[in-house]
mmCIF file of C-alpha atoms in Angstrom:
data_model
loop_
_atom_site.group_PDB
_atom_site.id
_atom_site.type_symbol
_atom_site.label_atom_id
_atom_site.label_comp_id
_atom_site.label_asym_id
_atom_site.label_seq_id
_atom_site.Cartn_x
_atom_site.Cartn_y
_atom_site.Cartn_z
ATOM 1 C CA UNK A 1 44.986 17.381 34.340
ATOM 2 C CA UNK A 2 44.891 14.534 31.564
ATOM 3 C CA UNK A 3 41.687 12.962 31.451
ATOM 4 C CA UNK A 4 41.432 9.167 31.943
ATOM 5 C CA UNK A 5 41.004 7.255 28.813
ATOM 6 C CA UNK A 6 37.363 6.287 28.269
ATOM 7 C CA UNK A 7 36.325 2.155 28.466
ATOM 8 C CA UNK A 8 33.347 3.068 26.538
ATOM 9 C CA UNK A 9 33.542 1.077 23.093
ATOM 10 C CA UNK A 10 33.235 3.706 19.947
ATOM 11 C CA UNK A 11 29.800 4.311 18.689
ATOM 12 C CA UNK A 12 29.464 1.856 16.173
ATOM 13 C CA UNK A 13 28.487 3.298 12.493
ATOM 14 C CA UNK A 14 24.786 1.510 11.616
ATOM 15 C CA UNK A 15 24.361 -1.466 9.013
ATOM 16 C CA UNK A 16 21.633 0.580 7.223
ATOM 17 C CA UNK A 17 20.346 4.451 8.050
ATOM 18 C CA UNK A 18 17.066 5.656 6.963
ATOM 19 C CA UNK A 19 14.836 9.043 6.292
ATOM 20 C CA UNK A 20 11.256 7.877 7.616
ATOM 21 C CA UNK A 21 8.919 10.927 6.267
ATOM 22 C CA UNK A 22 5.136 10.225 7.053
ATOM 23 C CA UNK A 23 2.752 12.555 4.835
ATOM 24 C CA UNK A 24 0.213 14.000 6.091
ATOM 25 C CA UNK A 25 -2.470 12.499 7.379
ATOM 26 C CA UNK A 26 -0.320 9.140 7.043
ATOM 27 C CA UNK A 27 -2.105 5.864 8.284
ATOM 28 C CA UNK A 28 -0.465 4.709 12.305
ATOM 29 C CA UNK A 29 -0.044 1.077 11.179
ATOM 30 C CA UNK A 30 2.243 1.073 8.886
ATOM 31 C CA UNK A 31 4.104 3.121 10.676
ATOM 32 C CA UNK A 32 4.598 1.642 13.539
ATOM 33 C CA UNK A 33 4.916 -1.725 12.598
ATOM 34 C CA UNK A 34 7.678 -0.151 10.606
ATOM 35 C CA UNK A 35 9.363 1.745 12.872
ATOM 36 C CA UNK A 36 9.150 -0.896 15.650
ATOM 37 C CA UNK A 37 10.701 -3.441 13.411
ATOM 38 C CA UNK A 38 13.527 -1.423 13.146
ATOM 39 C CA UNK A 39 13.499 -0.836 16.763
ATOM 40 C CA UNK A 40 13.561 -4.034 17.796
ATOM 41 C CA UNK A 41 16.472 -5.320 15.292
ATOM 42 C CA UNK A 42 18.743 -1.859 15.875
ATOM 43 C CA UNK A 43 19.801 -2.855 19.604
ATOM 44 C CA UNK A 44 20.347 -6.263 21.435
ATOM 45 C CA UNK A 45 18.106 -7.153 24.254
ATOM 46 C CA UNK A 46 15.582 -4.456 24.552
ATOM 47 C CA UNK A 47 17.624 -1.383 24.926
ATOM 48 C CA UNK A 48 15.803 0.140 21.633
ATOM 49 C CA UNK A 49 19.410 2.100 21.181
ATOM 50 C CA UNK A 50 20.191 2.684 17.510
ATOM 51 C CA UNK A 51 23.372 0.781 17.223
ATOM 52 C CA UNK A 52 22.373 -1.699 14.521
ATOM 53 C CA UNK A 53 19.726 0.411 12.398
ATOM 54 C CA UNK A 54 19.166 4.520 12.602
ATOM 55 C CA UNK A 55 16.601 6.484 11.494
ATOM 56 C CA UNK A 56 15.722 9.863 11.477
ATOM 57 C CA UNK A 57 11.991 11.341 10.741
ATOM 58 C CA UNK A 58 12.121 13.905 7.973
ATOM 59 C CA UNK A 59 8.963 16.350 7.318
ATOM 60 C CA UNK A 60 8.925 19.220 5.081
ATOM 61 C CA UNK A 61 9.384 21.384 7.951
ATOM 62 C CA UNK A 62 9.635 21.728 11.368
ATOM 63 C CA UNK A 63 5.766 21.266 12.538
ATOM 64 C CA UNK A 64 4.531 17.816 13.836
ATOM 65 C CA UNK A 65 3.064 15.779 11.371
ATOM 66 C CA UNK A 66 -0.872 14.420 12.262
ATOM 67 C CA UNK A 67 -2.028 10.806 11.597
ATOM 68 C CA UNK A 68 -5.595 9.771 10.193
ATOM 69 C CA UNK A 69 -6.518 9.327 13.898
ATOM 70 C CA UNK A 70 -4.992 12.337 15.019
ATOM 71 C CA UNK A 71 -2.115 10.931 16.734
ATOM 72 C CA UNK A 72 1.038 13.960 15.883
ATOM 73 C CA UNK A 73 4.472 12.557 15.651
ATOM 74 C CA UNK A 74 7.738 15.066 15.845
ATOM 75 C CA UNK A 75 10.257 15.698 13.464
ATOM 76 C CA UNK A 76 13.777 15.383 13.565
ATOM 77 C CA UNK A 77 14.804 16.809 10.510
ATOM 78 C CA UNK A 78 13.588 19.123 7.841
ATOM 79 C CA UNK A 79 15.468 19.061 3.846
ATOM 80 C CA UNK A 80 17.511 21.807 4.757
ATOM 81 C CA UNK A 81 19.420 20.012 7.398
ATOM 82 C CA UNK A 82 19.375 16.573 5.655
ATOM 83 C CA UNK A 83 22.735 15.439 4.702
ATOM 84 C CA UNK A 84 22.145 12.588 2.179
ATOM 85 C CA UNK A 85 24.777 10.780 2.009
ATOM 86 C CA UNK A 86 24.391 10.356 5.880
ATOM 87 C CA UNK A 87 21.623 7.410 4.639
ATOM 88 C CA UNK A 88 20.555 4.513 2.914
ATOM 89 C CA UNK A 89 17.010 5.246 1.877
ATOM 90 C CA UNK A 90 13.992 7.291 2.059
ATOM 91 C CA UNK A 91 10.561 5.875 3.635
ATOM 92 C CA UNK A 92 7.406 7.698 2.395
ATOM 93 C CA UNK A 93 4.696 6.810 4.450
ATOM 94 C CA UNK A 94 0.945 7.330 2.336
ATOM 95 C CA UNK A 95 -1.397 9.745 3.359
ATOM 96 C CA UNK A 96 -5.239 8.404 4.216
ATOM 97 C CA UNK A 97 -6.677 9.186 0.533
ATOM 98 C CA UNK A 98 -4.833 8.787 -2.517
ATOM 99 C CA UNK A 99 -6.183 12.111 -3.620
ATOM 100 C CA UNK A 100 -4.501 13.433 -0.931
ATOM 101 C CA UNK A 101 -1.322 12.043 -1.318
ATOM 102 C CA UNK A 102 -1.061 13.087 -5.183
ATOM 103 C CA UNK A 103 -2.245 16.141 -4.135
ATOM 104 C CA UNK A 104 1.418 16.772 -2.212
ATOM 105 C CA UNK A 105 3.587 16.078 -5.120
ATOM 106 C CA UNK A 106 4.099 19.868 -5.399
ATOM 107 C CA UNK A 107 5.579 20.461 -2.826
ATOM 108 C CA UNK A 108 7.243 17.039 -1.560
ATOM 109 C CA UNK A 109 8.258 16.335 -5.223
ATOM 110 C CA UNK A 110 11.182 18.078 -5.189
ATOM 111 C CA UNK A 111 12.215 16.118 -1.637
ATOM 112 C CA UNK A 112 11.850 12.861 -3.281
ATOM 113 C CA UNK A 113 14.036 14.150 -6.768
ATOM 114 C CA UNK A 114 17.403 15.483 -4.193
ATOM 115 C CA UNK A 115 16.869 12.104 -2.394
ATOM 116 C CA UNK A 116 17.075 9.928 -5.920
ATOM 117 C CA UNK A 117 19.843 12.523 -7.413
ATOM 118 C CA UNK A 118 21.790 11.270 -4.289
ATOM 119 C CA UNK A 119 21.394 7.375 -4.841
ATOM 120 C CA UNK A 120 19.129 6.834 -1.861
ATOM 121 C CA UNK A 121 16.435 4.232 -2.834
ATOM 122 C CA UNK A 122 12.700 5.320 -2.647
ATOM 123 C CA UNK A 123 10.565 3.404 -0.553
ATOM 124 C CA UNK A 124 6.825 3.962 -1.168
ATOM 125 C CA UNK A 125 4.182 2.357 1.245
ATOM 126 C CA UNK A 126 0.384 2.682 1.157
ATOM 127 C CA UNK A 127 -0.773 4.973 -1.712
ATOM 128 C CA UNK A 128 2.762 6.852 -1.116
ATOM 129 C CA UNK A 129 3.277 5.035 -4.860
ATOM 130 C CA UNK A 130 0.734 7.727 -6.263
ATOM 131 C CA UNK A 131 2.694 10.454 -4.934
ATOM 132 C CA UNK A 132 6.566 8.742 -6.421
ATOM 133 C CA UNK A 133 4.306 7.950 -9.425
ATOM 134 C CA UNK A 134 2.836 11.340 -9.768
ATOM 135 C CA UNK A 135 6.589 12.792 -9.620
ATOM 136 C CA UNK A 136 7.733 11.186 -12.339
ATOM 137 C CA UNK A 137 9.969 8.666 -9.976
ATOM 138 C CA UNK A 138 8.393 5.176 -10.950
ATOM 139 C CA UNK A 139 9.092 5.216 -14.605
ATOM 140 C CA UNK A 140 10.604 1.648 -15.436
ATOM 141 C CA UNK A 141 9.795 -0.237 -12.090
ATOM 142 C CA UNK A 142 7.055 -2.408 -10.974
ATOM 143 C CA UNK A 143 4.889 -1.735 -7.807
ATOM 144 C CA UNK A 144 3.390 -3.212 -5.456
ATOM 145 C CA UNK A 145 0.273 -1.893 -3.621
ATOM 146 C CA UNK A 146 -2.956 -2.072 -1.399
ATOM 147 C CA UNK A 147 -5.517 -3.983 -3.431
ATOM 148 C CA UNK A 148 -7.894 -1.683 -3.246
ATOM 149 C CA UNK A 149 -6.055 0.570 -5.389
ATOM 150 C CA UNK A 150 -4.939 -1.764 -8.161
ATOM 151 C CA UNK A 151 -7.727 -0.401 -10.649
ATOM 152 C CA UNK A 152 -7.584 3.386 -9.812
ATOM 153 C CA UNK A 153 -3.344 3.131 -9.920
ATOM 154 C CA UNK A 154 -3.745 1.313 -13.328
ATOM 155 C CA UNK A 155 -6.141 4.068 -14.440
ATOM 156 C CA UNK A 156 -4.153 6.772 -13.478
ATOM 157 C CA UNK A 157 -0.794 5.538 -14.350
ATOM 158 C CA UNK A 158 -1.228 2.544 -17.025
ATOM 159 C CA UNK A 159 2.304 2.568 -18.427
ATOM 160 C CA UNK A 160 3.981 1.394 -14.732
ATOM 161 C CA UNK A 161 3.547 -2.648 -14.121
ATOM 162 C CA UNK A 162 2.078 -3.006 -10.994
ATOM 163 C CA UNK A 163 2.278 -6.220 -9.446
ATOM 164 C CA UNK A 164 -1.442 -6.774 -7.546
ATOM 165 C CA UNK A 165 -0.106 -10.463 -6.328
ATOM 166 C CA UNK A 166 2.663 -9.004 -4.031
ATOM 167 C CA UNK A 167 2.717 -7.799 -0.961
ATOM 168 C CA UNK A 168 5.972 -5.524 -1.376
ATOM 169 C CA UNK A 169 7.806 -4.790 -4.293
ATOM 170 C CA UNK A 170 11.835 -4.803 -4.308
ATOM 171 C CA UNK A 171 12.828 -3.484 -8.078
ATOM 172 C CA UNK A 172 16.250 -1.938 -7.954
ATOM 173 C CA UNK A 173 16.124 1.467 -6.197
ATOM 174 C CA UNK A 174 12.201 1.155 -6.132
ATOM 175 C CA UNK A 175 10.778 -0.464 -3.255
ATOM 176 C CA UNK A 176 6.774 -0.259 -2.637
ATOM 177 C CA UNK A 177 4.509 -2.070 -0.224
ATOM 178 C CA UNK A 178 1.105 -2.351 0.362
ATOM 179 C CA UNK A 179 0.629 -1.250 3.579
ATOM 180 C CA UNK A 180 -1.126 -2.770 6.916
ATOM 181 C CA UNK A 181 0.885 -5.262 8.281
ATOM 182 C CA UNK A 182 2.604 -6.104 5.087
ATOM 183 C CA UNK A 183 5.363 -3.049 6.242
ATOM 184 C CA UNK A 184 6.688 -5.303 9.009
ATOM 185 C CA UNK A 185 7.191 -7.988 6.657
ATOM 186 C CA UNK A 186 9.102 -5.647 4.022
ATOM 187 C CA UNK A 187 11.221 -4.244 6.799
ATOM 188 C CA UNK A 188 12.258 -7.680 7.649
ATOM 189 C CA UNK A 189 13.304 -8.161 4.259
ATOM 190 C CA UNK A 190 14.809 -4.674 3.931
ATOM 191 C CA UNK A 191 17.060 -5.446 7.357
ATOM 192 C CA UNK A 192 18.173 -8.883 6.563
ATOM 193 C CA UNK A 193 19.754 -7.548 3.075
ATOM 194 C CA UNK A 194 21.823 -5.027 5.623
ATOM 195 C CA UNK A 195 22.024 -6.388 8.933
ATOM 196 C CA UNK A 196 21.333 -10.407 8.438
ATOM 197 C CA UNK A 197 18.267 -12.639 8.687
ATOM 198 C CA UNK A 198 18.266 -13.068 12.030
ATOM 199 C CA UNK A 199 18.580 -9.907 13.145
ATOM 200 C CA UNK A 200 16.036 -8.702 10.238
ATOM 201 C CA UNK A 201 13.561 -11.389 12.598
ATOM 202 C CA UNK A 202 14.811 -10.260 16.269
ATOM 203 C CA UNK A 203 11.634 -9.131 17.928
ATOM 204 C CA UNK A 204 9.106 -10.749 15.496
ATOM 205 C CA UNK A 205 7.658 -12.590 18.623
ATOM 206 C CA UNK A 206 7.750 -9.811 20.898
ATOM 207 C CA UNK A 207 5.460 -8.075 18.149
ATOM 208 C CA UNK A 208 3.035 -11.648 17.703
ATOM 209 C CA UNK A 209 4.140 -12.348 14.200
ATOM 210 C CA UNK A 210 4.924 -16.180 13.842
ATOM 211 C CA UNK A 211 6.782 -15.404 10.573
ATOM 212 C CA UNK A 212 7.682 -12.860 8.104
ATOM 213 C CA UNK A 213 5.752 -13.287 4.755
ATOM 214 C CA UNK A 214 6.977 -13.652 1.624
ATOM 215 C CA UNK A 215 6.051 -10.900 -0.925
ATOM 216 C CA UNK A 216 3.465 -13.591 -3.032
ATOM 217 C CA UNK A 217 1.822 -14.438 0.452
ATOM 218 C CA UNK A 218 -1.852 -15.511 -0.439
ATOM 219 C CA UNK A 219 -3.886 -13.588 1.812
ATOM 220 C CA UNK A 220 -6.588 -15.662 2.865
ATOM 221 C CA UNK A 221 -8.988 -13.108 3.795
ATOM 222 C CA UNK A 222 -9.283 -12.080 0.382
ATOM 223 C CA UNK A 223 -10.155 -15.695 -0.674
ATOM 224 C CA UNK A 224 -13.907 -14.898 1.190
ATOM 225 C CA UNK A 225 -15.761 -17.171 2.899
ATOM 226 C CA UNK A 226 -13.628 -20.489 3.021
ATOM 227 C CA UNK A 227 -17.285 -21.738 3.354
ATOM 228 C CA UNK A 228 -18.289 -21.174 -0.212
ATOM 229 C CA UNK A 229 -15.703 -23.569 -1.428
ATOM 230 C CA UNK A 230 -12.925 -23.882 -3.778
ATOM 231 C CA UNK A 231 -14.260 -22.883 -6.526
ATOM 232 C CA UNK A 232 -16.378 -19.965 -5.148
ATOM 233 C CA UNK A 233 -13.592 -18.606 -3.024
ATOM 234 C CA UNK A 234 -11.373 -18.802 -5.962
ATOM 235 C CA UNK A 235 -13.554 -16.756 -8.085
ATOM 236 C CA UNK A 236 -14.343 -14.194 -5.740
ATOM 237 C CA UNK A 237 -11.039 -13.915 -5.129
ATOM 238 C CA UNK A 238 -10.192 -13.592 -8.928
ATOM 239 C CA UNK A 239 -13.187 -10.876 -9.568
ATOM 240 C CA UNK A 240 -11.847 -8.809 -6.623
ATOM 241 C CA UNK A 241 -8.310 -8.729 -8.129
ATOM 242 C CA UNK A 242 -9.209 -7.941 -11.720
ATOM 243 C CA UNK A 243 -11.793 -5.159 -11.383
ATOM 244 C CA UNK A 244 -10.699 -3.388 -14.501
ATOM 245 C CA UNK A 245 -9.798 -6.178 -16.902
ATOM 246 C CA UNK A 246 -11.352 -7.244 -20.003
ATOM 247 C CA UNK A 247 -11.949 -10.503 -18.879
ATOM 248 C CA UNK A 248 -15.034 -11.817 -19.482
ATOM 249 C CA UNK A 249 -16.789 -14.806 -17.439
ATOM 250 C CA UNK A 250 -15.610 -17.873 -19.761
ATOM 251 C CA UNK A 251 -11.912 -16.354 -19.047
ATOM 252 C CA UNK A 252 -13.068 -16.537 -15.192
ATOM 253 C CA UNK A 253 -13.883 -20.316 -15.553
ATOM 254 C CA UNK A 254 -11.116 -21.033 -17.425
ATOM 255 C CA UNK A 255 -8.926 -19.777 -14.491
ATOM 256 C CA UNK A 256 -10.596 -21.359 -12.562
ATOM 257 C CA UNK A 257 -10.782 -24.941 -14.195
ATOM 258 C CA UNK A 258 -14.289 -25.226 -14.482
ATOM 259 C CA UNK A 259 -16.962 -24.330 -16.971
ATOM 260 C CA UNK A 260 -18.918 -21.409 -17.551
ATOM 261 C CA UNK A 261 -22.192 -23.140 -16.503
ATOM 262 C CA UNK A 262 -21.094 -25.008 -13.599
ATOM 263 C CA UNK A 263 -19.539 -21.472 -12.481
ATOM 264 C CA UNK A 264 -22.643 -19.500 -13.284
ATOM 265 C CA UNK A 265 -24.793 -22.672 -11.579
ATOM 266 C CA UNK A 266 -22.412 -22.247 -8.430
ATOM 267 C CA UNK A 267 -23.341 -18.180 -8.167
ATOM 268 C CA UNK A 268 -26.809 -19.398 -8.477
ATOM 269 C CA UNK A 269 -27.303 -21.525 -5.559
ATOM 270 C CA UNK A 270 -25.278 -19.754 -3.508
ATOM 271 C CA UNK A 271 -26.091 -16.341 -4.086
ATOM 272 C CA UNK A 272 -29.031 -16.411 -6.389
ATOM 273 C CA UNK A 273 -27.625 -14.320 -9.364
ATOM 274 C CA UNK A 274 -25.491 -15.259 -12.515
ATOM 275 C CA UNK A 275 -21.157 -14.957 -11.752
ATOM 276 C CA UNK A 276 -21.952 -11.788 -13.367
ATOM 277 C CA UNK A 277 -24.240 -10.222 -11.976
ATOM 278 C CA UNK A 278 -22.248 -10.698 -9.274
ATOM 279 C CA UNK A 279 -19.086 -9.652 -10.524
ATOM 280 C CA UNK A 280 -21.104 -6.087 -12.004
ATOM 281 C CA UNK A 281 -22.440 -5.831 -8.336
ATOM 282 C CA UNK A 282 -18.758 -5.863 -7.417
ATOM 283 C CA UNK A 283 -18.006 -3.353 -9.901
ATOM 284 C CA UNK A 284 -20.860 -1.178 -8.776
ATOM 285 C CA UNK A 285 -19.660 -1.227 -5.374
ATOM 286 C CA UNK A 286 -16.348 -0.044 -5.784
ATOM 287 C CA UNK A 287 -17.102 2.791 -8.400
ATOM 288 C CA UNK A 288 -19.899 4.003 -6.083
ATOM 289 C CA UNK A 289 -17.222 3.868 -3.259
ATOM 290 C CA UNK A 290 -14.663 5.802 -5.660
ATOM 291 C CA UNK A 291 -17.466 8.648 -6.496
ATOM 292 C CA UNK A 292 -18.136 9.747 -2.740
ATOM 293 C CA UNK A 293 -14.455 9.446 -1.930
ATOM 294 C CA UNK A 294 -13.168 11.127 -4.882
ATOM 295 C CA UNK A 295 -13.158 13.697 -7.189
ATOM 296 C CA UNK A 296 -11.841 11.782 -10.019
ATOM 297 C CA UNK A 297 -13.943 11.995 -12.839
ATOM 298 C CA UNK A 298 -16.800 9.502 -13.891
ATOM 299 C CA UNK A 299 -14.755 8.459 -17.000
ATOM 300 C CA UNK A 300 -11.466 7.773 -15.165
ATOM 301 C CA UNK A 301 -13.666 5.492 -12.649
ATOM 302 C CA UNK A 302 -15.476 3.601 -15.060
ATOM 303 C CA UNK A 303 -11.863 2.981 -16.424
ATOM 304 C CA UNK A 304 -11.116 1.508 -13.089
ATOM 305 C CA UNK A 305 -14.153 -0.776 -13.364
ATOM 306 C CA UNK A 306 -13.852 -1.646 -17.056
ATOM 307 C CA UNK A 307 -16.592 0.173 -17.977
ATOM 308 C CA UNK A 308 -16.005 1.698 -21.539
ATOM 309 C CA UNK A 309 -17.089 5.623 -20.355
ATOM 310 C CA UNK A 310 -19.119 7.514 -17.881
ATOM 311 C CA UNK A 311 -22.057 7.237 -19.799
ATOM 312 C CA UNK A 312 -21.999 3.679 -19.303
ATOM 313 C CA UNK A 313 -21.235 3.782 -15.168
ATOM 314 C CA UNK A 314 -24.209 6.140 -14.922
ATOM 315 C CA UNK A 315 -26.487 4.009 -17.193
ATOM 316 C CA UNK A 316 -25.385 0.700 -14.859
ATOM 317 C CA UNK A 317 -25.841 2.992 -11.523
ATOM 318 C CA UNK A 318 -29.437 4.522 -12.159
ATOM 319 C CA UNK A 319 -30.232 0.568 -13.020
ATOM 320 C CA UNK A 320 -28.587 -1.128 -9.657
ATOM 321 C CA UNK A 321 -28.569 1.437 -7.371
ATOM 322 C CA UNK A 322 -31.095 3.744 -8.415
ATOM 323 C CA UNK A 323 -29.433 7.025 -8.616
ATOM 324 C CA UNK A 324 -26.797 8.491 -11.053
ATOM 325 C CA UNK A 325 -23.280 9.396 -10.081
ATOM 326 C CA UNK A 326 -23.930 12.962 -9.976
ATOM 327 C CA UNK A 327 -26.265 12.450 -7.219
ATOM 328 C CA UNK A 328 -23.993 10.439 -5.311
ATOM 329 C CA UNK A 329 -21.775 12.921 -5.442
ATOM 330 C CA UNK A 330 -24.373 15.850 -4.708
ATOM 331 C CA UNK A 331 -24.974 13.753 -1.145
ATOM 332 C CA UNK A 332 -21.130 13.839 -0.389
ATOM 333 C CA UNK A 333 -20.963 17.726 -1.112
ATOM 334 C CA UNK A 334 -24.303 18.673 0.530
ATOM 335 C CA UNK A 335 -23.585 19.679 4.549
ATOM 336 C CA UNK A 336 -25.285 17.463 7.312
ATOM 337 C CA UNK A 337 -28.165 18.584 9.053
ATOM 338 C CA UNK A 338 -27.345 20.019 12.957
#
């Protein structure tokens, strides 16, 4: 019996396809503002069918991948049954450490090379730019990335621009973002280039994002207290950026438009100590941060913090904090008490 002809329109083939593989341990927010982005701009109404945008979630085998917080997503596909030229890019999603996501190069290396050999563009977000970095795949590009890693990427990798101002990063068949929140606002850049702008911004509102940034967006919550004032803010802001640079504080007030003594008066009043002392207390908090989260050594951290060797971060620690790295460490290492 001939079969009645279908009224069903043909499955349309997607404006942009992509590999989302979260590393282990891989942080839930950028993730799923990610992922719901796309969800929200690959169907019309609400239907979250993937007519528009498709993705598939890769993992370097067939196990469930864990979050930081424990949460265990399933994968669709492993490398074996990955045809590449079925997508448009790969999206690595950074592990919770950057130790830890260097520390997968090994064996997710090669993933990343057979996706680049095949002309998909790399999409790093979080500290995922250690682990495209630490492959060898970042060579000639500028990144963008989390803040708090400016220093520590500059130490490990100083020959690759980074770009500490932006948000997200689009350079060729590079893209890198910093994480957080800032992944809905690449993925709304990523979809308009593919799908249109406003389909890139269908669902923004559903989500309770007014707008999608651009990649300089200022964020104000690293300008500090909006109490301190202009000036303050703006050096805070400034010190917090440029951790590891040779910039002494007369190059600070410059920036800033003021002079060195109305700058170090300013500190004074508000915080009782010289710009800085405060900008070494800065310093000291962030290496001391680096030692009990890290196994980096002391040289490579007092890189970070523009500190001329170890000798010199353990000279400034015994003085401001009272103990010497190795200590610090020694506490991290020793087992809690039942």
């Amino acid at each position: 019996m001939a079969a009645h002809p279908s009224h069903e329109p043909a499955p349309q083939r997607p404006d942009v396809r992509l590999l989302l593989l979260p590393l282990p341990e891989f942080t839930l927010l950028p993730f799923g503002g990610f992922l719901d982005k796309l969800r929200f701009s690959a169907d019309d109404a609400d239907r979250s069918r993937q007519r528009h945008c498709a993705w598939t979630l890769l993992g370097i085998d067939a196990q469930p991948v864990t979050s930081s917080s424990g949460v265990r997503v399933e994968i669709d596909a492993t490398p074996a049954d990955v045809d590449w030229r079925a997508f448009d890019y790969l999206v690595v999603f950074g592990s919770r450490t950057v130790e830890k996501s260097m520390a997968l190069a090994g064996a997710y290396a090669p993933v990343l090379r057979a996706a680049s050999r095949h002309g998909l563009p790399l999409v790093a977000i979080d500290n995922a730019c250690f682990l495209l970095a630490r492959a060898g795949l970042l060579r000639g590009h500028e990144v963008a990335l989390h803040w708090r890693h400016v220093a520590e990427f500059r130490s490990a990798f100083p020959r690759i621009a980074v770009r500490g101002e932006l948000i997200y990063c689009f350079d060729r068949d590079r893209i890198t973002c910093a994480g957080g929140t800032a992944a809905i606002d690449m993925a709304v850049e990523l979809l308009a280039r593919h799908c249109g702008r406003a389909r890139a911004c269908k669902g923004l509102a559903d989500m309770l994002v007014d707008e999608p940034r651009h990649p300089a967006h200022p964020l104000r919550s690293m300008e500090g207290d909006p109490r301190l004032g202009r000036h303050l803010s703006r050096a805070i802001a400034l010190m917090r950026s440029a951790l590891g640079e040779p910039m002494g504080i007369p190059e600070l007030a410059r920036r800033i438009g003021i002079g060195r003594r109305h700058l170090d008066r300013l500190f004074q009043e508000r915080f009782g100590v010289s710009a800085h002392e405060h900008w070494t207390r800065m310093r000291l908090e962030h290496a001391q941060w680096r030692v009990q989260h890290s196994h980096h050594s002391l040289a490579s951290i007092a890189g970070e913090v523009g500190l001329a060797s170890a000798a010199s971060l353990g000279r400034l620690m015994r003085q401001h904090l009272g103990q010497s790295p190795g200590a610090l460490r020694a506490q991290r290492a020793a087992p809690s008490s039942p």
